[in-house]
Coordinates of C-alpha atoms and ligand atoms in Angstrom, one line a residue:
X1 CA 2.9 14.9 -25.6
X2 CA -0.6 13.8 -23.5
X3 CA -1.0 16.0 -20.4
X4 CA -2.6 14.3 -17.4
X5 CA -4.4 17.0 -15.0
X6 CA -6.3 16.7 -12.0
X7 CA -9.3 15.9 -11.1
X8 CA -11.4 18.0 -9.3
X9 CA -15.4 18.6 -8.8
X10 CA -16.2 15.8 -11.4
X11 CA -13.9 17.1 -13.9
X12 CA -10.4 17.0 -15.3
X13 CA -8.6 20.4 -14.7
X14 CA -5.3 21.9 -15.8
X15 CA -4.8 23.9 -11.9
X16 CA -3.1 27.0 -11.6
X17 CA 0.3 26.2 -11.7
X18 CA 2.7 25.3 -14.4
X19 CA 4.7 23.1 -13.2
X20 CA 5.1 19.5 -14.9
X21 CA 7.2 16.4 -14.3
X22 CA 7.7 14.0 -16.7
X23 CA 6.2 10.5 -17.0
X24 CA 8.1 7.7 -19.1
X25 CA 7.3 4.2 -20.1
X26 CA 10.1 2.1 -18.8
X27 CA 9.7 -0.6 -21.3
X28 CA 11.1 1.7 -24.1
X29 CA 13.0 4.5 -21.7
X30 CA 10.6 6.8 -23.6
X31 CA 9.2 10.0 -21.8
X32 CA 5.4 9.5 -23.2
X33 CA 3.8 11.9 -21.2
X34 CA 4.2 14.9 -18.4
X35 CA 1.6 15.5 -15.3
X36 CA 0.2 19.0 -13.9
X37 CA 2.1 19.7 -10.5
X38 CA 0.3 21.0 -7.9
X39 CA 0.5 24.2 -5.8
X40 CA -0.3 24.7 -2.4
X41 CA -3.4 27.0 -4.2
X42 CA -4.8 24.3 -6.4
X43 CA -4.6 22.0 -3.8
X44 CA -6.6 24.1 -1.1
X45 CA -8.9 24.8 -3.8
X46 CA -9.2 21.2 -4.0
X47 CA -10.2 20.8 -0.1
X48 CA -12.7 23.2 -0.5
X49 CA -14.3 21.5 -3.6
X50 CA -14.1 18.3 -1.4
X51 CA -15.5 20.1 2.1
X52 CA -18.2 21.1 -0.1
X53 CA -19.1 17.7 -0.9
X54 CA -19.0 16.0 2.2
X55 CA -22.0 17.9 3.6
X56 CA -24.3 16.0 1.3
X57 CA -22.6 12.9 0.6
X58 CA -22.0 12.3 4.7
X59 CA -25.7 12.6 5.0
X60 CA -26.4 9.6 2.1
X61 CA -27.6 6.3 3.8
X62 CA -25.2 3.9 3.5
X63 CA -26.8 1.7 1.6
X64 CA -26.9 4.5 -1.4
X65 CA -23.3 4.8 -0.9
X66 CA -23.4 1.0 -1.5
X67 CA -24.4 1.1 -4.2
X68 CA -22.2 3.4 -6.1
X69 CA -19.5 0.9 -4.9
X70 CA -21.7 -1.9 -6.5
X71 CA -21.6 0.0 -10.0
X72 CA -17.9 1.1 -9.5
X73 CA -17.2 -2.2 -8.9
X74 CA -19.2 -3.7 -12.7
X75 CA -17.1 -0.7 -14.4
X76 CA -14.0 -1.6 -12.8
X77 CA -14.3 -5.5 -14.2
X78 CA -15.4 -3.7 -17.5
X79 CA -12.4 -1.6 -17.9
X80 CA -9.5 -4.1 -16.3
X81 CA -7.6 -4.1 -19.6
X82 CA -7.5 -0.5 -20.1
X83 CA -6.6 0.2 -16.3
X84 CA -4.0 -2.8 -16.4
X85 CA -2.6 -1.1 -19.8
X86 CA -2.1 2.0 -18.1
X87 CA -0.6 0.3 -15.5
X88 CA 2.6 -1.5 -17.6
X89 CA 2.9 1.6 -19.7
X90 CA 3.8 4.0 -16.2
X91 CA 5.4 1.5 -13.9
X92 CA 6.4 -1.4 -16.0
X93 CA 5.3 -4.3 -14.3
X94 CA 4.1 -7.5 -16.7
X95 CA 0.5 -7.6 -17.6
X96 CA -1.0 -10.5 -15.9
X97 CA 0.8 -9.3 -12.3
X98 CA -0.2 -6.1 -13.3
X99 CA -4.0 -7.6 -13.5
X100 CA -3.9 -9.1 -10.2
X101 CA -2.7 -6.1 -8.5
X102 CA -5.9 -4.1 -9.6
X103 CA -8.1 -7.8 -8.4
X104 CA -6.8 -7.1 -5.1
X105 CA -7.9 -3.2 -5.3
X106 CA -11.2 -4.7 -6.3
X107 CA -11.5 -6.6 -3.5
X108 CA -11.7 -3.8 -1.5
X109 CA -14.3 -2.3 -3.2
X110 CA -16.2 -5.5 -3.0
X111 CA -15.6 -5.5 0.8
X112 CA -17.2 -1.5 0.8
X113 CA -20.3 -2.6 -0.6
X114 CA -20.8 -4.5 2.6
X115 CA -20.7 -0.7 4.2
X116 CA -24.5 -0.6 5.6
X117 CA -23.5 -4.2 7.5
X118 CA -19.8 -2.9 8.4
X119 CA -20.8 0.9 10.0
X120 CA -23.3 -0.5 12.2
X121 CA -23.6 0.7 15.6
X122 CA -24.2 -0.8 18.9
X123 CA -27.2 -0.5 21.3
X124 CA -27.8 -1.3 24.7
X125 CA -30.8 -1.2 26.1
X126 CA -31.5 0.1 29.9
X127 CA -28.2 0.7 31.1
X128 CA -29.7 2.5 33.5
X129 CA -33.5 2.4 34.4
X130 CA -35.1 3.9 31.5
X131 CA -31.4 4.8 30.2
X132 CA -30.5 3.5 26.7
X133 CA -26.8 3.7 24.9
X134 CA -25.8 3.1 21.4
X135 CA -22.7 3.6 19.7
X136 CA -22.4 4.7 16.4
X137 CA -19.6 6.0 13.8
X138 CA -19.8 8.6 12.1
X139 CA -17.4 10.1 9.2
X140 CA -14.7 11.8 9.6
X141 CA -14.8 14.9 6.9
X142 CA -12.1 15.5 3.6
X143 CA -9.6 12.7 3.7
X144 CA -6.6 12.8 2.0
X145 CA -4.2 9.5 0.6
X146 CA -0.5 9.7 -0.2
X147 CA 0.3 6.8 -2.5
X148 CA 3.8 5.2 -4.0
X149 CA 4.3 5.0 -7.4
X150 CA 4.5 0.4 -7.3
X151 CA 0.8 0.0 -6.8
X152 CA -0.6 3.0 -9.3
X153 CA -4.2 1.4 -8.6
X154 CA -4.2 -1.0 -5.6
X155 CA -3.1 1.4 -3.0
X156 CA -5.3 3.9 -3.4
X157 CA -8.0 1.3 -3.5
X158 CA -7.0 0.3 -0.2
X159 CA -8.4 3.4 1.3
X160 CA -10.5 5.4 -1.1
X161 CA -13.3 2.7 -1.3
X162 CA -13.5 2.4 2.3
X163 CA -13.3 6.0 3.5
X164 CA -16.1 7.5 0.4
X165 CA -18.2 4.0 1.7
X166 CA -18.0 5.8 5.3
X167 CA -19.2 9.0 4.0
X168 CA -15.9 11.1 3.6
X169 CA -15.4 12.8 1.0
X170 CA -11.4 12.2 -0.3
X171 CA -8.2 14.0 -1.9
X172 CA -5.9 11.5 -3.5
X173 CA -2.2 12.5 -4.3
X174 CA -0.2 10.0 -6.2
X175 CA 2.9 9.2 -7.2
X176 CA 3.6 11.5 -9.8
X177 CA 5.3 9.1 -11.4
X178 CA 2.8 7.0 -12.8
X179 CA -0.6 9.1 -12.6
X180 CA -2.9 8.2 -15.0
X181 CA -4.9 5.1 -13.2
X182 CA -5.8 7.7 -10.5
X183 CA -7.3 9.6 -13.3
X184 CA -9.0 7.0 -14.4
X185 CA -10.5 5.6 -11.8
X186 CA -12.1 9.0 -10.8
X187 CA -13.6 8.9 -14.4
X188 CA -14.9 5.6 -13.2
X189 CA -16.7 6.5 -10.1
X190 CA -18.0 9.6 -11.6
X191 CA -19.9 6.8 -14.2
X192 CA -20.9 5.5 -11.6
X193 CA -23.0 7.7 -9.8
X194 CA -20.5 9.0 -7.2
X195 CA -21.5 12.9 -6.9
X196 CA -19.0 15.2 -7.8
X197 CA -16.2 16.6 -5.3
X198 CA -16.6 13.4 -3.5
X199 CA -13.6 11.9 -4.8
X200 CA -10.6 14.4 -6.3
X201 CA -7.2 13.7 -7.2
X202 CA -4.6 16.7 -7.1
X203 CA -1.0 15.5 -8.8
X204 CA 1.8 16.6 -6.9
X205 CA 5.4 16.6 -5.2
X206 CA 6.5 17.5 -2.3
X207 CA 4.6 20.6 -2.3
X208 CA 1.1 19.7 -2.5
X209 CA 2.0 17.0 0.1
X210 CA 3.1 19.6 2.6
X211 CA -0.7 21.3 1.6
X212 CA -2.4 18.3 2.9
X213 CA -0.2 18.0 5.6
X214 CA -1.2 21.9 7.1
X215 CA -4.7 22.3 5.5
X216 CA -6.9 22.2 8.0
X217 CA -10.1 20.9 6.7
X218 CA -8.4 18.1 6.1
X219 CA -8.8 14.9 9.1
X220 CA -6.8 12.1 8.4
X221 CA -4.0 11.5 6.0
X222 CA -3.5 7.8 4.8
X223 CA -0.1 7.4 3.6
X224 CA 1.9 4.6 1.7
X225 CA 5.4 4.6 0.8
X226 CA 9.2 4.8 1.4
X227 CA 10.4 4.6 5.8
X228 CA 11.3 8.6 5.9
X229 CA 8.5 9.8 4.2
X230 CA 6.1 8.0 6.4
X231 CA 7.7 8.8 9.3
X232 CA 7.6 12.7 8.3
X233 CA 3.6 12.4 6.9
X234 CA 3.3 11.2 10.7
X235 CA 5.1 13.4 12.7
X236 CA 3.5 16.4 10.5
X237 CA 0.1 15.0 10.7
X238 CA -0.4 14.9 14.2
X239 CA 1.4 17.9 14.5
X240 CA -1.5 19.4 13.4
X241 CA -3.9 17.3 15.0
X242 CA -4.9 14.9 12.3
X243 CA -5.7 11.3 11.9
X244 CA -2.6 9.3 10.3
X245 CA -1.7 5.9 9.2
X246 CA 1.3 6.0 7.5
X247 CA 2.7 2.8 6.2
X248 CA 6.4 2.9 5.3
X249 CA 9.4 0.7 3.8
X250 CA 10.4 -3.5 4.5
X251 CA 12.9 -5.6 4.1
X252 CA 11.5 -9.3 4.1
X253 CA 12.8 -12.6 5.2
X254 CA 11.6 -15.7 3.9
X255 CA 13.1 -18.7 6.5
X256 CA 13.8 -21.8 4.6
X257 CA 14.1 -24.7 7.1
X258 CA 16.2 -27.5 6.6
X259 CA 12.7 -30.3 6.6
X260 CA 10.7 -27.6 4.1
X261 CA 9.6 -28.9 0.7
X262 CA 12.5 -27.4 -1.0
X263 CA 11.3 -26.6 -4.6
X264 CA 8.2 -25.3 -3.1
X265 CA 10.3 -22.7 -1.2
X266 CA 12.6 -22.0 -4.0
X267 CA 9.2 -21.3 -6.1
X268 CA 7.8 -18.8 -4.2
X269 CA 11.0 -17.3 -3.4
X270 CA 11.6 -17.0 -7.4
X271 CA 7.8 -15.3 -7.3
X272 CA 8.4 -13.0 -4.0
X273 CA 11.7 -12.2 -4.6
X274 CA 11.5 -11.0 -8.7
X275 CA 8.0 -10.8 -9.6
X276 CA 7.4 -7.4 -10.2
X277 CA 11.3 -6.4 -10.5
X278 CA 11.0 -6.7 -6.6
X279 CA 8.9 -3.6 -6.5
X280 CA 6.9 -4.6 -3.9
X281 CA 6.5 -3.7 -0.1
X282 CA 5.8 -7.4 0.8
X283 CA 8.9 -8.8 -2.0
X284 CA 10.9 -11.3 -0.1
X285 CA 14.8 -9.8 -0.6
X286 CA 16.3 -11.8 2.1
X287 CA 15.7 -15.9 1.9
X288 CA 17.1 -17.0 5.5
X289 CA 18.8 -20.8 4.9
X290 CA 18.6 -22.6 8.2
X291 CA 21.5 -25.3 9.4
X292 CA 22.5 -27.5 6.2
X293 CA 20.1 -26.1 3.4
X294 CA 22.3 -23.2 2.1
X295 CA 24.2 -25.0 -0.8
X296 CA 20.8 -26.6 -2.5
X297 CA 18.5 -23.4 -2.2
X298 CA 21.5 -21.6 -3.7
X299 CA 22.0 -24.0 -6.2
X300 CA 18.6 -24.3 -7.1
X301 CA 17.7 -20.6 -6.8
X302 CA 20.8 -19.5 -9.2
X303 CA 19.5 -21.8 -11.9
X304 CA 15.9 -20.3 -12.1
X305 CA 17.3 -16.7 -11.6
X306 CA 19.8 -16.8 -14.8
X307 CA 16.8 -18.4 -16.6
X308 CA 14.6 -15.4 -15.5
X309 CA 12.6 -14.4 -18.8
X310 CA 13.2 -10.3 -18.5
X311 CA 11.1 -7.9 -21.3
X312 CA 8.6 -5.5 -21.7
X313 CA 5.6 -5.6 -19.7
X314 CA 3.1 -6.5 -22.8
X315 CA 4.9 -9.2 -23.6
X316 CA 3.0 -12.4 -22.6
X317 CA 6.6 -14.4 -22.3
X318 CA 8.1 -12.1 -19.7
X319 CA 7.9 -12.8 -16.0
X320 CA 9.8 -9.3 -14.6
X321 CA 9.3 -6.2 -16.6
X322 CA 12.1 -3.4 -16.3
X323 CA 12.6 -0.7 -13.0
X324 CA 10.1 2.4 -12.8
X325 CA 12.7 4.7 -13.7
X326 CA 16.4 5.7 -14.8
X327 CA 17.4 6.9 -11.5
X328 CA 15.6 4.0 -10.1
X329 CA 17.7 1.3 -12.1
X330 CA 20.8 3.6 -10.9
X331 CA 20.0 3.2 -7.9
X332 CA 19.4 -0.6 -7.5
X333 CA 22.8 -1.4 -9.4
X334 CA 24.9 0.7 -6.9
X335 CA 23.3 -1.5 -4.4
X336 CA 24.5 -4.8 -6.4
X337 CA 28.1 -2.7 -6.8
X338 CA 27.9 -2.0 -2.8
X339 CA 27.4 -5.8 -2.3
X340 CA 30.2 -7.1 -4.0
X341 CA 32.1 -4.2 -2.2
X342 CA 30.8 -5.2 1.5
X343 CA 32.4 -8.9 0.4
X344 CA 29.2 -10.6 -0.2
X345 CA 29.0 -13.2 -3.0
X346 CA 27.1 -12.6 -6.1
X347 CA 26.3 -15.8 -7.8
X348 CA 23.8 -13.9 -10.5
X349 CA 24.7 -10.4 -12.1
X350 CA 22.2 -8.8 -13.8
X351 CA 23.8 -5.4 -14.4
X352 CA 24.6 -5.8 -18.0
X353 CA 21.5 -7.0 -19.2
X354 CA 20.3 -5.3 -22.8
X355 CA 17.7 -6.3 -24.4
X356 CA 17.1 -6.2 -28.5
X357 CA 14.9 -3.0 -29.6
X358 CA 14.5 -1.9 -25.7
X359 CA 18.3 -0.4 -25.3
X360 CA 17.0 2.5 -23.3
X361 CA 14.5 0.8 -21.1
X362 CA 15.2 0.7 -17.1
X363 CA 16.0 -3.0 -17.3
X364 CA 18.2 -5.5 -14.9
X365 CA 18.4 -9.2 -14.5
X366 CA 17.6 -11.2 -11.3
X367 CA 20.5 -10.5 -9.0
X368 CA 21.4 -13.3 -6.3
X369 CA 23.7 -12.8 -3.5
X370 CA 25.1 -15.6 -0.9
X371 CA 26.7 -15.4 2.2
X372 CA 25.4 -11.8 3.0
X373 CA 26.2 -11.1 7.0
X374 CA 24.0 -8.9 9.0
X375 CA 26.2 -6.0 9.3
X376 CA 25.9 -5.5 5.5
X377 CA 23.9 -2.5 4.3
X378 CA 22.4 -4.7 1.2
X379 CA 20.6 -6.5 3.8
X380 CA 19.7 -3.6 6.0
X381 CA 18.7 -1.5 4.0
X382 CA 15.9 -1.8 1.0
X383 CA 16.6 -2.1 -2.3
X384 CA 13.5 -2.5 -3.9
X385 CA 14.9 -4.1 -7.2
X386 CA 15.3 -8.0 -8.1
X387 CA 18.1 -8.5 -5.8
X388 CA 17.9 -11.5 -3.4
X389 CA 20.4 -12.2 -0.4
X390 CA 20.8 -15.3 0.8
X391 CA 21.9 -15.2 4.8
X392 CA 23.3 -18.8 5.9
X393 CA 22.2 -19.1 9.6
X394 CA 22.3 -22.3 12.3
X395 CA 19.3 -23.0 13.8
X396 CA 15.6 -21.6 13.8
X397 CA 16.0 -19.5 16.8
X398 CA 19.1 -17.8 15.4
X399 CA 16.7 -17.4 12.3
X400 CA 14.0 -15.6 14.5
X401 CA 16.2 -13.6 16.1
X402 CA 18.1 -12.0 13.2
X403 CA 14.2 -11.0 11.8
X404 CA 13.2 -9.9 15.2
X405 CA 16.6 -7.6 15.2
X406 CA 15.5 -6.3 11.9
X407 CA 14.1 -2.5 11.7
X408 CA 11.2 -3.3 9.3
X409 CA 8.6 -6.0 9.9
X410 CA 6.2 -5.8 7.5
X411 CA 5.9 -9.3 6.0
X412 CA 7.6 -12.6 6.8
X413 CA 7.8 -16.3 6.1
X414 CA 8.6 -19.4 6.8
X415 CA 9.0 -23.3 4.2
X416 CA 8.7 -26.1 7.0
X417 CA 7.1 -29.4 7.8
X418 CA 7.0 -29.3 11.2
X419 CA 3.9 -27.9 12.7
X420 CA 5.7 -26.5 16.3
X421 CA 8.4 -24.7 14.5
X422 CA 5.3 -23.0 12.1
X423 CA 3.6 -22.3 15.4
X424 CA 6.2 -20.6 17.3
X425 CA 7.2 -18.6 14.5
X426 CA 4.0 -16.9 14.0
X427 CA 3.3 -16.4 17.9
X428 CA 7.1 -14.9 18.3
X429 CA 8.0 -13.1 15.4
X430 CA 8.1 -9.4 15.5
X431 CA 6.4 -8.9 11.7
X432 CA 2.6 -7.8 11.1
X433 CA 2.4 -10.1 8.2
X434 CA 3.1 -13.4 8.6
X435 CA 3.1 -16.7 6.2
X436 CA 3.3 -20.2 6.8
X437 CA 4.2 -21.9 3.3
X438 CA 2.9 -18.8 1.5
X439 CA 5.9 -16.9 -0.1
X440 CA 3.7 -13.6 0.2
X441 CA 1.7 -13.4 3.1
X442 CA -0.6 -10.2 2.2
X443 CA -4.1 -10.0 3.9
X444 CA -7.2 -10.3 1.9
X445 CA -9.7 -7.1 1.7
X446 CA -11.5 -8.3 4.6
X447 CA -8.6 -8.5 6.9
X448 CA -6.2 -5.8 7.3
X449 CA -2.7 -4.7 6.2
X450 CA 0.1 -3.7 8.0
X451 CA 3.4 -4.1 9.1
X452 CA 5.1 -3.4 12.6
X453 CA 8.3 -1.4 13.6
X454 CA 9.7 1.1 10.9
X455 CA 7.3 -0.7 8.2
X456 CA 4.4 1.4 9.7
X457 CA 3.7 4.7 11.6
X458 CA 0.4 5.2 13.5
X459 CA -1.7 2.6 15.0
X460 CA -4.0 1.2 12.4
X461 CA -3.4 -1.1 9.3
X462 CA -5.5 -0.2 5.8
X463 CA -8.7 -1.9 4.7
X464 CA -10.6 -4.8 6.1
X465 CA -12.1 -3.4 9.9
X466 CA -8.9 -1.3 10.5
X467 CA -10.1 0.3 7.5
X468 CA -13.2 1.5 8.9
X469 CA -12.4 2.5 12.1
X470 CA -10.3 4.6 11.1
X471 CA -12.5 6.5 8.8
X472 CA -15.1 7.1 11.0
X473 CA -15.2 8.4 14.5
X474 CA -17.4 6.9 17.3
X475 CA -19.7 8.6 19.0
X476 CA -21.6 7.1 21.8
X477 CA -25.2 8.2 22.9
X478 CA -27.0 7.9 26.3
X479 CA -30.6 8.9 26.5
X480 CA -33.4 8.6 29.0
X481 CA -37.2 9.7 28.0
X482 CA -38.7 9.8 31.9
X483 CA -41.7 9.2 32.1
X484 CA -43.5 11.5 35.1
X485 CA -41.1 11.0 37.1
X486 CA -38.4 13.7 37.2
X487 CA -34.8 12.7 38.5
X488 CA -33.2 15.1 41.7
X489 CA -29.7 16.3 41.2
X490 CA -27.0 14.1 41.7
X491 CA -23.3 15.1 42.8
X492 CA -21.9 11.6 42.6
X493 CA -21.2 9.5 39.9
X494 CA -24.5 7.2 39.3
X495 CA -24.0 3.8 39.3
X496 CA -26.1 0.7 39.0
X497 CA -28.5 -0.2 42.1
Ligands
LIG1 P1 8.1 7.6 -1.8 O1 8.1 7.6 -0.3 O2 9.2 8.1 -2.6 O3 6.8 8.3 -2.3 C1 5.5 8.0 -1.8 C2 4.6 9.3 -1.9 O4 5.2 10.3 -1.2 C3 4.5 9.8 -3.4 O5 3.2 10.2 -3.6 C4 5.5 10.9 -3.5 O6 5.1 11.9 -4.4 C5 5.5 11.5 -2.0 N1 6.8 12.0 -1.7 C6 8.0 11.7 -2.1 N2 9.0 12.4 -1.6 C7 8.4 13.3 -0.7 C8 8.8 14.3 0.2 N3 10.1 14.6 0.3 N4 7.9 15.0 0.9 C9 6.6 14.7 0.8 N5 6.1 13.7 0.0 C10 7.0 13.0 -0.8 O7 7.8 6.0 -2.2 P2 7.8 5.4 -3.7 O8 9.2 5.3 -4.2 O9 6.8 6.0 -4.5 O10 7.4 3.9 -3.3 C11 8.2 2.9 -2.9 C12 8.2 2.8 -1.4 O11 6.9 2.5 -0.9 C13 9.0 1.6 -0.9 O12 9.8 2.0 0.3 C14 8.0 0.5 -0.5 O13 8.4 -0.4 0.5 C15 6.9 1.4 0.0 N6 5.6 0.8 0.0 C16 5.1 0.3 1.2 C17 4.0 -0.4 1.3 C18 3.4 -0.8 2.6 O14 2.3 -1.3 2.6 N7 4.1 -0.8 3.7 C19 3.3 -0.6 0.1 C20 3.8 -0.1 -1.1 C21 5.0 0.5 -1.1

């Protein structure tokens, strides 16, 4: 049985404690290999490695730092298979989406190699008479990141290249349930110059989460994942007085008005709504079928969701790999059971789906539900499987406003033709994300991402400038060198004559 550790100081290490979870591949059902679980100890140990390391790295120009980003960036294109491999084998997802998930990390570390352009302050010269002001930012210390188990690679990517770019030196925890791209990517970084202790990853529960949360050396937590974690990495983190983005659950709408291109929006409904088993924060699980369209988008969305090709990951013919886990695929049926029990219509079942030589993977079909209503909890609440509801509404405003009632507001679309109802929607909608005849409307490296309402906790998005403002803190300078002259005391506040 392989045994992943942490990562710590430049080196793989078991930790002090014993404890172990298990980590299977989902294609077969097959527990493959089991991950060191962090104590609070190892952890702290951890922090101190990392404290250690910031004093020198902070004090790198950022161009040096750029370039360790440049080389991480050539070894990250160098290994994509092996990183995408790892990828199917813990979460499951198919290869090629599993590909473009770790593009989009890169992207970010493209978008850090830009860091001597992006940290640059601001100057002003003679704000006063002989008085000068710049602005600068400055890192931050040890930064930790929290990261769900659906993006083993691209999440943490969305904050560990911007924050060691900064000069912070970082502790990454993630999911625990698939661990080993973590691992590798430190292994990566080491190659490529990065100094030891600069980037660490500690594997852990709850446990070594709560250690973040109360160690004090550490300043901001970055944290992706389900609604009430979030909301309890937030509380706790400002609690005790540290930085936090925490960016939680969604439940996505997708409008489909009656003048759209219709097999466009059925295509990237198909996409949103089942690529990756609907593992995704920005899947679209609710398509919203304005005044007449409801029958046709039904019609044409059951055909392509029975004809969904569902296998292992490695398989170049599959388009939706199986769930992350057995509890997981428990989980998402009991929400297609709880559907047909609220009275919604299920036009697709995939409960019962087996597959030849892969009986024990975590696999389900496409599921398709019409007629759900509002008060339903399958369309309040997120299932995060490939289960689609289709919500029959009148008009566009009733559209907006069901969306605009909606908890979460992380991403959004709307399929139309007409330019003022595209408009209005992205001015009004209550949803940080927003697409426009784009099924999944998720902000390149150099933007930012985030949602609004429950879909995110704390006040700044990840990556793009969001990214590194919020690893670095500003500090603003006012100087005067006199010369001869020597200024009197003054009891009021100067100001300009
Ligand atoms: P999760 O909340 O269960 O776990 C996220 C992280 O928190 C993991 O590292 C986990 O070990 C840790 N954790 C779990 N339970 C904890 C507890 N009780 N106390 C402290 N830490 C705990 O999420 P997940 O199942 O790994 O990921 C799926 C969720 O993430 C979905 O809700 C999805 O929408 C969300 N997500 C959101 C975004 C976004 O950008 N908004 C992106 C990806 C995923």
């Amino acid at each position: 049985m392989k045994l992943i550790e942490h990562f710590v100081g430049g080196k793989k290490t078991p930790g002090k404690s014993d404890k172990k979870s298990k980590v299977f591949n989902p294609a077969t059902g097959e527990q493959e290999k089991e991950v060191k679980i962090a104590s609070k100890e190892d952890l702290d140990q951890a922090v101190m490695v990392a404290q250690k390391a910031f004093e020198e790295w902070s004090l790198k120009p950022a161009l040096v730092r750029a370039r360790v980003m440049f080389k991480f960036k050539e070894l990250i294109e160098k290994n994509s298979d092996e990183l995408t491999k790892l990828i199917v084998s813990e979460h499951g997802k198919v290869y090629e989406d599993a590909k473009g998930s770790l593009t989009r990390g890169l992207e970010v570390v493209e978008f850090a190699c830009g860091i001597p352009h992006l940290i640059k302050g601001e100057f002003s010269e003679n704000v006063g008479t002989s008085v000068d002001s710049w602005s600068i930012r400055q890192p931050l210390g040890v930064v930790a990141g929290i990261t769900p188990f659906n993006f083993p690679a691209m999440v943490p990517m969305w904050m560990f290249p911007i924050a060691i770019a900064c000069g912070n030196t970082f502790i990454l925890k993630p999911s625990e349930k698939d661990p080993s791209c973590a691992i590798k990517l430190a292994e990566l970084l080491k190659e490529a110059g990065l100094p030891d202790g600069v980037f660490n990853v500690v594997n852990g529960d709850k446990e070594a989460v709560d250690a973040i949360l109360t160690n004090k050396d550490i300043k901001a937590v970055s944290f992706v994942g389900s609604t009430p974690i979030a909301k309890y990495i937030y509380e706790n983190s400002a609690k005790n007085e540290k930085r936090v983005q925490a960016l939680g659950g969604a439940k996505n709408h997708l409008v489909v008005m009656p003048d759209c291109d219709l097999e466009s929006a059925v295509n990237g409904l198909m996409g949103a709504a089942y690529g990756s088993a609907g593992e995704r924060c920005m899947a679209q699980s609710v398509a919203v079928a304005v005044g007449d369209i409801g029958d046709e988008l039904v019609s044409r969305l059951s055909k392509k969701a029975e004809a969904l090709k569902v296998g292992p990951g490695m398989d170049k013919s599959s388009e939706m790999g199986p769930l992350v886990t057995k509890e997981h695929l428990e989980k998402v049926k009991g929400y297609v059971d709880l559907g047909v029990n609220e009275g919604a219509k299920l036009i697709v079942d995939g409960r019962n789906l087996k597959l030849q030589g892969y009986e024990n993977g975590f696999y389900i079909g496409g599921c398709l539900f019409d007629h759900v209503k509002k008060e339903m909890r399958i369309y309040n609440e997120e299932i995060f499987g490939p289960v689609l509801s289709v919500v029959r509404v009148k008009n566009f405003e009733e559209a907006a406003k069901l969306i605009n009632d909606h908890e979460y507001g992380n991403g959004v679309s709307i399929y139309t033709r007409d330019g003022d109802a595209g408009r209005t929607f992205a001015s009004k909608i209550q949803v940080g994300m927003v697409g426009i005849n784009v099924p999944i409307p998720v902000p390149m490296a150099f933007h930012s991402f985030g949602g609004w309402k429950r879909s995110l906790f704390g006040d700044s998005g990840m990556h793009g400038m969001e990214g590194i403002k919020f690893y670095t803190k500003l500090k603003t300078v006012t100087s005067r060198w006199p010369s001869g002259v020597r200024s009197n005391a003054e009891f009021v506040m100067p100001t300009m004559k």
